[in-house]
Amino acid sequence: MLDRAIESNPSSVELKLARLELFKELWEPSALLKEWQKLVFLHPNNTELWKKYLLFCQSQFSTFTVSKVNSIYGKCLKTLAAVHDGCMVSHPALPDTEEALLAIFLQQCHFLRQAGHSERVISLFQAMIEFTFFKPDSVKDLPTKQQVEFFEPFWDSGEPRFGETGARGWHAWMHQQERGGWIIPNETADEDASGDDDDDNELKDKTWPKWKIWLNVECSREVKHWLPWKPDKLKGQTEEDCEDPERQVLFDDIGPSMIRISKPDLVFQMVISFLQFMGLPLCSNFCSPYWSILLDEMSAVGCGLEENSPLTSMETQCNGIGCVGDIHTFNSVKQEISHHKFGEQFVHNVFLQALPLFPKKEKSLLSLYWLQYEKYKIIQHLQKQNKKQLKSQGKKIKKLAKNLLKESENRNNLALWKEYAHLEWLLGNKEEARKVFDTSITMAISRGLEDTDLCSLCLLYAQLEVEASEGDVIGVTSQALHILTKLTDGGPYVTYNGQVAPVAILKSRKVYEHAVLSSLTKISSQNTSTSSSDFRPDMLTSLIGCFALFQYITVGLEASDKIFAHALEVLSHVPSQLSVEISPNKWTQPSEMEKLTLMRALHLRYHMKISNFPLKTLREMLIDALKLFPGNHRLWKLYVEVENKYHNASRSRRFFDNVAKHTKYITPYLFAVFAEQKRKEMIDHVQRVGDSVIYLTVPENGLSNRIRVLFEHAVCSENGAHCPLMWRMYLSFMVVQGNKERSRGVFYRALQSCPWTKALYLDAIEYFPDHFNEVIDLIVEKELRLRIPLEELDLLLED
């Protein structure tokens, strides 16, 4: 039937893909590969087809090697670059080709990151940024292929590249070459030198089993050696001095992946993506279901709600995607966001060198992200109660914040002042934080509710004050109320000095009501294609948040929740707000509706924490929200938390199953498994009494079987089959169950779907130490990054 349909519609890619899907289980991989190759040859400008082809090649265990798949990525980008340039006359560029080019480039970088080749990832971004921002004028009008040829001598010259100390840029190097080269040798700093200093101390304990020593050294080198190695000419080094050739990245490794990105938003996104690869914690990207192949660590499920900051926990971000230098076994503790000294210097250089490349708006955002990157380290130190590092990191970030705020374009940047004040609060300097907040509000109070940044700053300040009350009665004597009232009165800001006048409260309520009504009217009256064009993404969120908190303090929860409910009802009729299915090429912020939904849920959760309140309200609100936003990790985490208090397993199971059937996101499966495992932990705990164990006499309750069935459904789904995190969770669960043979079966099935994921191999070494040599042979065969070969380990052990 499909063959007849294709004969009648020979140009239909969908029908041809359906045919390939049908024969996936029947044909040999080699025959299937030939059919895929024919298809991309006939449709070289179809970016979605290329992405499916890349995933097919990436997930074929029998034919997979890193070099093969990486070369296919290079061929894809080269072909699409020619299409984008207009050099392929027979196949014109389709809409969004440039967006797809960047998406495929980032997919390649994640493939290499997960395979352990972090040096290549860093080099690819360095090359792309040099190629985009520092292109000599003499080559700008040439086709991409010829521009890449001119780029090769610069890459091979040893000149410092973007992010390295002393980097001047490709154009400056080329200009100087035309004048005879640099007269004074460039003072390069060996970025990786400090990472080698403690290599001699890698063997913590030689009495450990060999597999454990190997794991420890391998993961240690992952952390320390993620930057590319370059010879330091001032020290007389050459390429021969590199003990591990894989740490050097040659032009042949990066040349085929060079593409031309010209749209300003995509150029900025590329730089932000580079920072995300190094640990910048943003959740704005990869919210599409198509990016489940990037999920590889438990932060996707295990973090996002802070008990000590129930209202402001949405300030921290966890997306389940690892960064360079952070491949570890499933059961080991995830390393902190901060890198070793040499890595932190590199990240510092990237921020510093990127700032002059952008206009004012993007420059301000970069400064903001820099502070957020540093602030997230503070949050991690607080969670781990690491006082020594907290003090040291606190001094560094305060100095950075003050330096950024001294810049002329940042002096009135309320978003930066907000981050600085929040930082002081996190460090425990509440009085100093209040001074910063008060100074910032005084500076901008005349702008009132029209200023999104001012609303956002006042909202955070008020939320922190409410959290600091720790459940005490809040009302007219509340400092939070003073902040929210002064935001609306139009007069000069004065610091808090006691009770807020009832007249001021009534006046503020009227102002808030008018502002909210006006904003909702504007956003609902705009047409679908430009529904949010006049609004910043966080504009409505901050305004509604301020009014809702104001009502909560002055009237109570019911009045506060009505504000959220009304706003969400209006937004539910704006098509652009219901962004459940997102294009795989787009990088977008969550909609106002999604952010308001999360804020509403956190308000209800906070009220539950400090007073008696029925769980039903929050639970029903979360059910409605998750039907609209099935990919939101934090909403799922809240839902699991609430359902665990109900102890009604059948109801939550029905809901999980229903949402999973109607979405392409893998998130419902992740949290369904997480919820069942929490339930099993609780039952196992109850069945243990003192030192004796009574559960051996209790019949199997079926939870283990249900969890296994959930895993099977997940890994058989379209986006779950190639999700490394899902397979890692499944493997961990099977090992805990104690059946080694079935666990090994899951491991080899995982390799059939995700052969590029180095973390899976590391997990297997920890779970199945008897098969240590076999797994190492697989790592070598598939060309994953091996940082300590067994021969080197034997020499170290002999020494």
GROMACS .gro file of N, CA and C in nm, residues 788-798:
model
   33
  788ILE      N    1   4.208   0.736   3.013
  788ILE     CA    2   4.316   0.657   3.072
  788ILE      C    3   4.307   0.513   3.020
  789PRO      N    4   4.385   0.480   2.916
  789PRO     CA    5   4.388   0.343   2.866
  789PRO      C    6   4.438   0.247   2.975
  790LEU      N    7   4.401   0.123   2.965
  790LEU     CA    8   4.438   0.025   3.068
  790LEU      C    9   4.590   0.010   3.079
  791GLU      N   10   4.660   0.027   2.966
  791GLU     CA   11   4.807   0.016   2.970
  791GLU      C   12   4.867   0.125   3.058
  792GLU      N   13   4.813   0.247   3.046
  792GLU     CA   14   4.862   0.357   3.129
  792GLU      C   15   4.829   0.333   3.276
  793LEU      N   16   4.710   0.278   3.300
  793LEU     CA   17   4.670   0.250   3.438
  793LEU      C   18   4.765   0.147   3.501
  794ASP      N   19   4.801   0.045   3.424
  794ASP     CA   20   4.893  -0.056   3.475
  794ASP      C   21   5.027   0.005   3.513
  795LEU      N   22   5.075   0.099   3.429
  795LEU     CA   23   5.203   0.166   3.459
  795LEU      C   24   5.193   0.249   3.587
  796LEU      N   25   5.079   0.320   3.602
  796LEU     CA   26   5.060   0.401   3.722
  796LEU      C   27   5.056   0.313   3.848
  797LEU      N   28   4.991   0.198   3.835
  797LEU     CA   29   4.982   0.108   3.951
  797LEU      C   30   5.118   0.048   3.985
  798GLU      N   31   5.200   0.024   3.883
  798GLU     CA   32   5.334  -0.029   3.909
  798GLU      C   33   5.419   0.074   3.982
   0.00000   0.00000   0.00000
